[in-house]
Coordinates of C-alpha atoms and ligand atoms in Angstrom, one line a residue:
Chain A
M26 CA 105.0 86.6 56.0
G27 CA 107.9 86.7 58.4
L28 CA 110.3 89.2 59.6
T29 CA 114.1 89.5 58.8
I30 CA 116.4 91.0 61.3
E31 CA 119.5 92.8 60.0
A32 CA 122.0 94.0 62.6
S33 CA 124.6 96.1 60.9
H34 CA 127.8 97.4 62.6
I35 CA 126.5 97.7 66.5
F36 CA 128.5 98.8 69.0
K37 CA 127.6 99.1 72.8
A38 CA 129.4 100.3 75.6
Y39 CA 128.7 100.4 79.4
N40 CA 130.8 102.8 81.4
G41 CA 133.4 103.0 78.8
H42 CA 133.6 99.2 78.5
E43 CA 133.0 98.0 75.0
V44 CA 130.4 95.1 74.9
L45 CA 129.6 94.9 71.1
K46 CA 132.1 95.9 68.8
D47 CA 131.1 96.2 65.2
C48 CA 128.5 93.4 65.5
S49 CA 126.8 92.6 62.3
F50 CA 124.4 89.7 61.5
V51 CA 121.4 88.7 59.4
F52 CA 118.6 86.5 61.1
D53 CA 116.7 85.0 58.2
R54 CA 112.8 84.9 58.7
G55 CA 111.7 81.6 60.0
G56 CA 115.2 80.4 61.0
A57 CA 115.9 79.0 64.5
Y58 CA 119.2 80.3 65.9
A59 CA 121.3 79.2 69.1
L60 CA 123.8 81.5 70.4
L61 CA 126.5 80.3 72.6
G62 CA 129.4 82.2 74.5
P63 CA 130.8 82.8 77.7
N64 CA 129.2 85.0 80.5
G65 CA 129.7 88.6 80.2
S66 CA 130.4 88.3 76.4
G67 CA 127.4 90.7 75.6
K68 CA 124.9 88.2 74.5
S69 CA 121.8 89.7 76.7
T70 CA 122.9 93.2 75.8
L71 CA 122.7 92.3 72.0
F72 CA 119.3 90.7 72.5
R73 CA 117.9 94.0 74.2
I74 CA 119.2 95.8 71.3
L75 CA 117.7 93.4 68.7
S76 CA 114.4 93.3 70.4
L77 CA 114.2 97.0 70.2
L78 CA 114.4 97.4 74.1
E79 CA 117.7 99.3 74.1
R80 CA 119.4 101.5 71.3
P81 CA 122.8 100.9 70.2
D82 CA 125.5 103.4 70.6
R83 CA 126.2 103.1 67.0
G84 CA 124.8 100.8 64.1
Q85 CA 121.6 100.0 63.5
V86 CA 119.0 97.2 63.7
R87 CA 116.3 97.1 61.1
Y88 CA 113.6 94.7 60.4
L89 CA 112.7 93.5 56.9
E90 CA 109.4 92.2 55.5
N91 CA 109.1 91.1 52.1
G92 CA 112.5 92.6 51.3
R93 CA 111.4 96.1 52.5
F94 CA 112.6 98.0 55.8
I95 CA 109.8 98.5 58.2
S96 CA 109.9 101.1 60.7
A97 CA 110.4 100.2 64.3
D98 CA 107.3 101.5 65.9
L99 CA 104.9 100.0 68.5
N100 CA 103.2 98.1 65.8
L101 CA 106.6 96.1 65.0
R102 CA 107.4 96.1 68.6
R103 CA 104.3 94.0 69.1
R104 CA 105.2 91.5 66.4
I105 CA 108.3 90.4 68.4
T106 CA 109.2 89.4 72.0
L107 CA 111.9 88.7 74.2
V108 CA 111.7 86.3 77.1
L109 CA 114.1 87.6 79.7
P110 CA 116.4 85.5 81.8
R111 CA 114.9 87.0 85.0
L112 CA 111.5 87.0 83.7
G113 CA 109.6 90.0 85.6
V114 CA 106.6 87.7 86.7
F115 CA 103.6 90.1 87.3
N116 CA 102.2 89.8 91.0
T117 CA 99.0 88.4 90.1
T118 CA 97.6 85.0 88.9
V119 CA 99.2 82.8 86.3
F120 CA 96.4 83.3 83.9
R121 CA 96.7 87.2 84.1
N122 CA 100.3 87.1 83.4
A123 CA 99.6 85.0 80.4
A124 CA 96.9 87.4 79.3
Y125 CA 99.0 90.5 80.0
G126 CA 100.0 91.3 76.2
L127 CA 96.7 90.3 74.8
K128 CA 94.9 92.6 77.1
L129 CA 97.5 95.4 76.2
R130 CA 96.3 95.1 72.6
G131 CA 92.7 95.4 73.7
L132 CA 91.6 92.1 72.5
A133 CA 88.0 91.0 73.4
K134 CA 87.7 88.9 76.8
G135 CA 86.5 85.7 75.0
E136 CA 89.4 85.9 72.6
I137 CA 92.0 86.4 75.2
E138 CA 90.5 83.5 77.4
A139 CA 90.8 81.0 74.3
R140 CA 94.3 81.9 73.4
V141 CA 95.6 82.0 77.0
N142 CA 93.8 78.4 77.9
E143 CA 95.7 77.3 74.7
V144 CA 99.1 78.5 75.8
L145 CA 98.9 77.7 79.3
D146 CA 97.6 74.0 78.1
M147 CA 100.8 74.1 75.8
V148 CA 103.2 74.8 78.6
G149 CA 101.2 72.5 81.1
L150 CA 99.9 75.3 83.4
T151 CA 96.3 74.7 82.9
K152 CA 95.7 73.5 86.5
K153 CA 97.6 76.3 88.1
R154 CA 96.1 79.2 86.2
W155 CA 94.4 80.7 89.3
Q156 CA 97.4 80.8 91.5
P157 CA 99.7 83.5 92.3
A158 CA 102.3 83.6 89.5
L159 CA 105.1 84.4 92.1
G160 CA 104.3 81.0 93.8
L161 CA 105.4 78.9 91.0
S162 CA 108.8 77.0 90.9
S163 CA 111.4 78.2 88.7
G164 CA 110.7 75.6 86.1
E165 CA 107.2 76.5 86.1
T166 CA 107.9 80.2 86.1
Q167 CA 110.0 79.8 83.0
R168 CA 107.2 78.0 81.3
L169 CA 105.0 80.7 82.1
G170 CA 107.5 83.0 80.6
L171 CA 107.3 81.0 77.5
A172 CA 103.3 81.0 77.7
R173 CA 103.2 84.8 78.0
A174 CA 105.6 85.4 75.1
L175 CA 103.7 83.1 72.9
A176 CA 100.3 84.2 73.8
I177 CA 100.8 87.1 71.6
N178 CA 101.7 85.1 68.6
P179 CA 105.2 86.8 68.0
E180 CA 106.8 86.4 64.6
V181 CA 110.4 86.6 66.2
I182 CA 110.8 85.3 69.6
F183 CA 114.0 85.9 71.6
L184 CA 114.9 83.5 74.5
D185 CA 117.7 84.5 76.9
E186 CA 118.7 81.2 78.7
P187 CA 115.3 79.8 78.9
T188 CA 116.6 76.7 80.8
A189 CA 119.1 78.4 83.0
S190 CA 119.2 77.2 86.7
I191 CA 116.2 74.7 86.2
D192 CA 116.0 70.8 86.9
P193 CA 116.3 68.3 84.0
V194 CA 112.7 67.5 83.8
N195 CA 111.7 71.1 83.3
I196 CA 114.6 71.5 80.7
E197 CA 113.0 68.7 78.8
I198 CA 109.5 70.1 79.0
I199 CA 110.8 73.3 77.7
E200 CA 112.7 72.2 74.8
E201 CA 109.7 70.2 73.7
I202 CA 107.8 73.6 73.8
I203 CA 110.4 75.3 71.8
L204 CA 110.5 72.4 69.4
T205 CA 106.8 72.8 69.0
V206 CA 107.0 76.4 68.3
K207 CA 109.8 75.6 65.9
S208 CA 107.9 72.8 63.9
R209 CA 104.9 75.2 63.5
R210 CA 107.1 77.6 61.7
E211 CA 105.2 80.5 62.8
A212 CA 108.2 82.4 64.4
T213 CA 111.7 83.0 64.2
I214 CA 113.6 81.6 67.2
I215 CA 116.6 83.3 68.4
M216 CA 118.0 81.7 71.7
I217 CA 120.9 82.2 74.1
T218 CA 122.0 79.0 75.6
H219 CA 125.2 77.6 77.6
D220 CA 124.4 74.1 76.4
P221 CA 125.9 73.1 73.3
G222 CA 123.8 69.9 73.2
Q223 CA 120.7 72.1 73.7
A224 CA 122.0 74.4 71.0
Q225 CA 122.2 71.4 68.5
R226 CA 118.9 70.0 69.5
L227 CA 117.0 73.3 69.0
G228 CA 118.9 75.5 66.5
D229 CA 119.5 75.3 62.9
H230 CA 122.2 77.7 63.1
L231 CA 124.7 77.9 65.8
L232 CA 126.3 81.1 66.7
V233 CA 129.1 82.3 68.9
M234 CA 129.7 85.6 70.7
K235 CA 133.2 86.7 70.4
N236 CA 134.8 89.7 71.0
G237 CA 131.8 91.4 70.9
K238 CA 130.8 90.0 67.6
I239 CA 128.6 87.2 66.4
M240 CA 130.3 84.3 64.5
A241 CA 128.7 81.3 62.8
R242 CA 129.8 78.2 64.1
G243 CA 129.1 75.7 61.4
V244 CA 125.5 73.8 61.3
Chain B
M19 CA 63.8 106.4 112.7
E20 CA 62.6 109.5 114.7
S21 CA 61.5 107.6 117.7
L22 CA 64.8 105.8 117.7
I23 CA 66.6 109.1 117.9
A24 CA 64.2 110.7 120.4
G25 CA 64.8 107.4 122.5
L26 CA 68.6 107.8 122.2
A27 CA 68.5 111.4 122.9
G28 CA 67.6 110.7 126.3
S29 CA 70.0 107.8 126.9
T30 CA 73.4 108.0 128.4
I31 CA 76.3 105.6 129.0
L32 CA 78.6 106.6 132.0
G33 CA 76.8 109.8 131.8
V34 CA 77.6 110.4 128.3
N35 CA 74.8 111.5 126.0
L36 CA 74.6 109.0 123.4
V37 CA 73.5 111.2 120.6
E38 CA 76.3 113.6 121.3
L39 CA 78.8 110.8 121.3
L40 CA 77.5 109.5 118.0
G41 CA 77.5 112.8 116.5
I42 CA 81.2 113.3 117.4
I43 CA 82.3 110.0 115.9
W44 CA 80.3 110.7 113.0
L45 CA 82.0 114.0 112.3
S46 CA 85.4 112.7 113.0
L47 CA 85.1 110.0 110.2
K48 CA 83.6 112.3 107.8
V49 CA 86.4 114.8 108.4
S50 CA 89.1 112.3 108.2
V51 CA 87.6 110.3 105.3
S52 CA 87.0 113.5 103.3
A53 CA 90.6 114.7 103.9
L54 CA 91.8 111.3 102.9
A55 CA 89.6 111.4 99.6
I56 CA 91.4 114.7 98.7
V57 CA 95.0 113.3 99.7
T58 CA 94.2 110.2 97.7
L59 CA 92.8 112.1 94.6
V60 CA 95.8 114.4 94.4
G61 CA 98.7 112.7 96.2
L62 CA 98.4 109.3 94.2
P63 CA 98.9 110.8 90.6
L64 CA 101.6 113.2 92.1
A65 CA 103.4 110.2 93.5
A66 CA 103.2 108.3 90.3
F67 CA 104.2 111.3 88.4
L68 CA 107.4 111.7 90.8
A69 CA 108.1 108.0 90.5
L70 CA 107.7 107.6 86.9
K71 CA 108.8 110.8 85.3
N72 CA 112.3 112.1 85.1
F73 CA 112.2 116.0 85.3
P74 CA 114.6 118.8 86.8
L75 CA 114.7 119.2 90.6
R76 CA 112.7 115.7 91.1
G77 CA 115.0 114.8 93.9
A78 CA 114.6 118.0 95.7
V79 CA 110.8 117.7 95.4
I80 CA 110.9 114.1 96.8
N81 CA 113.1 115.3 99.6
L82 CA 110.6 118.0 100.5
F83 CA 107.6 115.6 100.9
N84 CA 109.9 113.4 102.8
T85 CA 110.7 116.4 105.2
F86 CA 107.1 117.3 105.5
M87 CA 106.0 113.7 106.2
G88 CA 107.0 114.7 110.1
L89 CA 105.2 118.2 109.9
P90 CA 104.4 119.2 113.5
P91 CA 100.8 119.4 113.7
V92 CA 100.7 122.6 115.8
V93 CA 102.6 124.2 113.2
V94 CA 100.3 123.3 110.5
G95 CA 97.7 124.6 112.6
L96 CA 99.0 127.8 113.3
F97 CA 99.8 128.6 109.6
L98 CA 96.5 127.4 108.6
Y99 CA 94.9 129.7 111.3
L100 CA 96.9 132.7 110.0
I101 CA 95.6 132.0 106.4
L102 CA 92.3 131.4 107.4
S103 CA 91.5 134.0 110.1
R104 CA 89.9 137.1 109.1
R105 CA 92.8 139.1 107.8
G106 CA 94.5 136.2 106.3
L107 CA 95.1 135.3 102.6
L108 CA 92.0 133.0 102.5
G109 CA 90.0 134.9 105.4
F110 CA 87.2 135.9 102.9
M111 CA 86.0 132.4 102.7
N112 CA 85.2 132.2 106.2
L113 CA 86.5 128.6 107.0
L114 CA 88.0 129.2 110.4
Y115 CA 86.1 127.3 112.9
T116 CA 84.4 124.9 110.4
P117 CA 84.6 121.5 109.6
A118 CA 86.0 122.4 106.2
A119 CA 88.9 123.9 107.9
M120 CA 89.6 120.7 109.9
V121 CA 89.4 118.7 106.6
L122 CA 92.2 121.0 105.3
A123 CA 94.3 120.7 108.3
Q124 CA 94.2 117.0 108.0
T125 CA 94.7 117.0 104.2
I126 CA 97.8 118.9 104.6
L127 CA 99.2 116.9 107.3
A128 CA 98.5 113.5 105.7
F129 CA 99.3 114.4 102.0
P130 CA 103.0 114.4 102.5
L131 CA 103.0 111.0 104.2
V132 CA 100.9 109.5 101.6
V133 CA 102.8 110.9 98.8
S134 CA 106.1 109.9 100.1
L135 CA 105.0 106.3 101.1
S136 CA 103.3 105.8 97.8
H137 CA 106.3 107.2 95.9
A138 CA 108.7 104.8 97.9
A139 CA 106.4 101.9 97.1
L140 CA 106.5 102.6 93.4
V141 CA 110.3 103.1 93.3
K142 CA 110.8 99.7 94.8
V143 CA 109.1 98.1 91.9
D144 CA 111.8 96.0 90.2
P145 CA 112.9 97.5 87.0
I146 CA 112.4 94.3 85.3
I147 CA 108.8 94.8 85.7
R148 CA 108.8 97.6 83.2
Q149 CA 111.3 95.8 80.8
A150 CA 108.8 92.8 80.9
A151 CA 106.0 95.0 80.2
M152 CA 108.0 96.4 77.1
T153 CA 108.8 93.1 75.8
L154 CA 105.2 92.2 75.7
G155 CA 104.3 95.3 73.7
A156 CA 103.3 97.8 76.5
T157 CA 103.1 101.6 75.6
S158 CA 104.8 103.7 78.1
R159 CA 101.4 104.6 79.6
Q160 CA 100.8 100.9 79.9
Q161 CA 104.3 100.4 81.3
A162 CA 103.3 103.0 84.1
V163 CA 100.1 101.5 84.6
T164 CA 101.7 97.9 85.1
I165 CA 104.3 99.6 87.7
I166 CA 101.6 101.2 89.7
Q167 CA 99.6 97.9 89.8
E168 CA 102.5 96.1 91.2
A169 CA 103.2 98.8 93.9
R170 CA 99.4 98.4 94.9
Y171 CA 100.1 96.9 98.3
G172 CA 102.5 99.5 99.3
I173 CA 100.3 102.3 98.0
L174 CA 97.4 101.0 100.0
A175 CA 99.8 100.9 103.1
G176 CA 100.8 104.6 102.6
V177 CA 96.9 105.8 102.3
M178 CA 96.1 103.7 105.4
A179 CA 99.0 105.4 107.1
G180 CA 97.7 108.8 106.0
L181 CA 94.2 107.8 107.4
G182 CA 95.8 106.8 110.6
R183 CA 97.5 110.3 110.9
A184 CA 94.4 112.1 109.9
T185 CA 92.3 110.5 112.6
A186 CA 94.6 110.6 115.5
E187 CA 95.7 114.2 115.0
V188 CA 94.5 116.7 117.4
G189 CA 97.0 119.9 117.4
A190 CA 96.1 121.4 114.0
V191 CA 92.5 120.4 114.2
I192 CA 91.8 122.1 117.6
M193 CA 93.3 125.4 116.5
V194 CA 91.3 125.6 113.1
G195 CA 88.2 123.8 114.3
G196 CA 87.8 125.3 117.7
N197 CA 86.1 122.2 119.2
I198 CA 82.6 123.8 118.9
A199 CA 80.0 121.7 120.3
G200 CA 77.5 120.0 117.8
Y201 CA 79.5 121.6 115.0
T202 CA 83.5 121.2 114.9
R203 CA 83.8 118.8 117.9
V204 CA 85.6 115.5 117.0
M205 CA 86.9 112.6 119.0
T206 CA 90.6 113.9 119.5
T207 CA 89.6 117.4 120.4
T208 CA 86.9 116.5 122.6
I209 CA 89.2 114.1 124.5
A210 CA 91.8 117.0 124.8
L211 CA 89.4 119.5 126.0
E212 CA 87.1 117.5 128.2
T213 CA 89.9 116.0 129.9
D214 CA 90.9 119.5 130.6
K215 CA 87.3 120.2 132.3
G216 CA 87.5 116.9 134.5
N217 CA 84.8 115.3 132.3
F218 CA 86.7 112.0 132.0
A219 CA 83.7 109.9 131.2
L220 CA 83.1 111.3 127.7
A221 CA 86.9 111.5 127.3
M222 CA 87.5 107.8 128.1
A223 CA 84.6 106.6 126.1
L224 CA 86.0 108.4 122.9
G225 CA 89.3 107.5 123.8
I226 CA 88.6 103.7 123.6
I227 CA 86.5 104.2 120.2
L228 CA 89.4 106.1 118.9
L229 CA 91.9 103.2 120.0
A230 CA 89.7 100.8 118.4
I231 CA 89.7 102.7 115.0
S232 CA 93.4 103.1 115.1
L233 CA 93.5 99.3 115.9
L234 CA 91.3 98.5 113.0
I235 CA 93.5 100.8 110.7
N236 CA 96.6 99.0 111.9
L237 CA 95.3 95.7 111.6
A238 CA 94.3 96.4 107.8
L239 CA 97.7 97.9 107.3
R240 CA 99.4 94.8 108.6
A241 CA 97.0 92.6 106.6
V242 CA 98.0 94.7 103.3
Q243 CA 101.7 94.5 103.9
K244 CA 101.4 90.9 104.6
M245 CA 99.5 90.3 101.4
G246 CA 102.0 92.3 99.5
R247 CA 104.8 90.0 101.0
T248 CA 103.2 86.7 100.5
E249 CA 102.3 87.6 97.0
S250 CA 98.7 86.4 97.3
G251 CA 95.8 88.1 98.5
I252 CA 93.8 90.9 96.5
I253 CA 94.3 91.0 92.6
L254 CA 93.7 94.5 91.4
W255 CA 94.1 93.3 87.6
D256 CA 91.5 94.1 85.3
Ligands
ADP13 N1 122.8 97.7 82.0 C1 124.0 97.6 82.2 N2 124.7 98.4 82.6 C2 126.1 98.4 83.0 N3 126.7 97.4 82.4 C3 126.2 96.3 81.8 C4 124.6 96.6 81.7 N4 124.1 95.3 81.0 C5 125.5 94.5 80.6 N5 126.5 95.4 81.2 C6 127.6 94.7 81.1 O1 128.0 94.3 79.8 C7 128.6 93.0 79.5 C8 127.9 92.2 79.0 O2 126.7 91.7 79.7 P1 125.7 90.7 79.1 O3 125.2 91.3 78.0 O4 124.6 90.4 79.9 O5 126.4 89.4 78.9 P2 126.1 87.9 78.6 O6 124.5 88.0 78.5 O7 126.9 87.4 77.7 O8 126.4 87.1 79.9 C9 128.7 92.6 81.2 O9 130.3 92.9 81.6 C10 128.0 93.6 82.1 O10 128.3 93.7 83.3
MG14 MG1 122.9 87.1 79.8

């Protein structure tokens, strides 16, 4: 069980401006990584590439299972997920947002309901499950993003600034949720944060984005 | 039922024969709704295709539809007349002066409007929605369905605007329908021609009903647009 991610010699430029320059790193299965770095240093770009949303200009991202490379097809894409910094909430109820990924996978109704209720309970949105998701506060929205991602039981979860621009109470709730996910040891967690304290609290490995590369920053 | 019709046959309102009035209203609705059904069935997939698939000359095709949104009805009527008339391309089908010809005219008039407005609604969907769908494991087909679902209010608004245009139109329908009593007489053509003949009672009665229908369509349109803005309302997800 578990996926290891190997990024090797990734290059990515936008309009001639090189964002990622020969970026290589191995994320071991089951680890919890926190990535720091200034705005515009290419963290989100790297996440989109690692989560197979975007292709690098050069270099490659490979996933390994039991020491063997596995192909980057839909099947693999469905074992990983990225929680975007701006979520992209669907204009429907909280419940249906959380159920989205399961529905895509063609799960039975009862199964979907059970799983969605579980994750909504985990993020404290059970009471709001029939409300329009676009009416949620920013903290609740971010929690819904987590629920939506966790519903599909991802083996790797990328979190792009999951607590940016939300209130301290919600930050604490979200950190608790992430710690719960971590304690279950079911998923590799890779997150971007601007808060070194948060990186310490949630991550086992601290990384920094610098000059288009990932560097380890001690433990 | 028969006695009801027989009773109605003699009755008049403001000197207007009730059965005739109802017949005209019924035909109007039948023609416009048929036209809209065709427009929706063909136009919505086309709008989705234009919005979600990239292909050469896509921009030109979209521009064409935008331009045709404002097609002058009499010009459509003229072309359709020429095509459907005995020596026209489709003359052999004998469609001129039939309800089918009117359906065709309204279809042509409403089609670009519905395609353009639905297309606009689809491209207005935040690109982040597609990304979110991808992160959750959507195939490209599922991504497309998600985008269409997100645009549902705008699409519905486009369809209703099309219905509005179809029901209110007179120029093309009169040219290819001919306003034949009991056969191709619809509300707008009756109003136009009865006013000409000085038969104001019927024209007024129909005018008021047509206005009420337009009002209803407009109210529904506003409601849909409002639902889209307040992000509540109907949920078409399943
Ligand atoms: N899709 C894009 N198109 C053009 N430029 C982009 C795109 N995505 C990112 N960039 C640019 O790449 C640089 C890095 O962006 P990003 O990866 O979002 O950084 P970070 O997440 O570290 O703040 C920025 O200068 C940004 O403007
Ligand atoms: Mg970023």
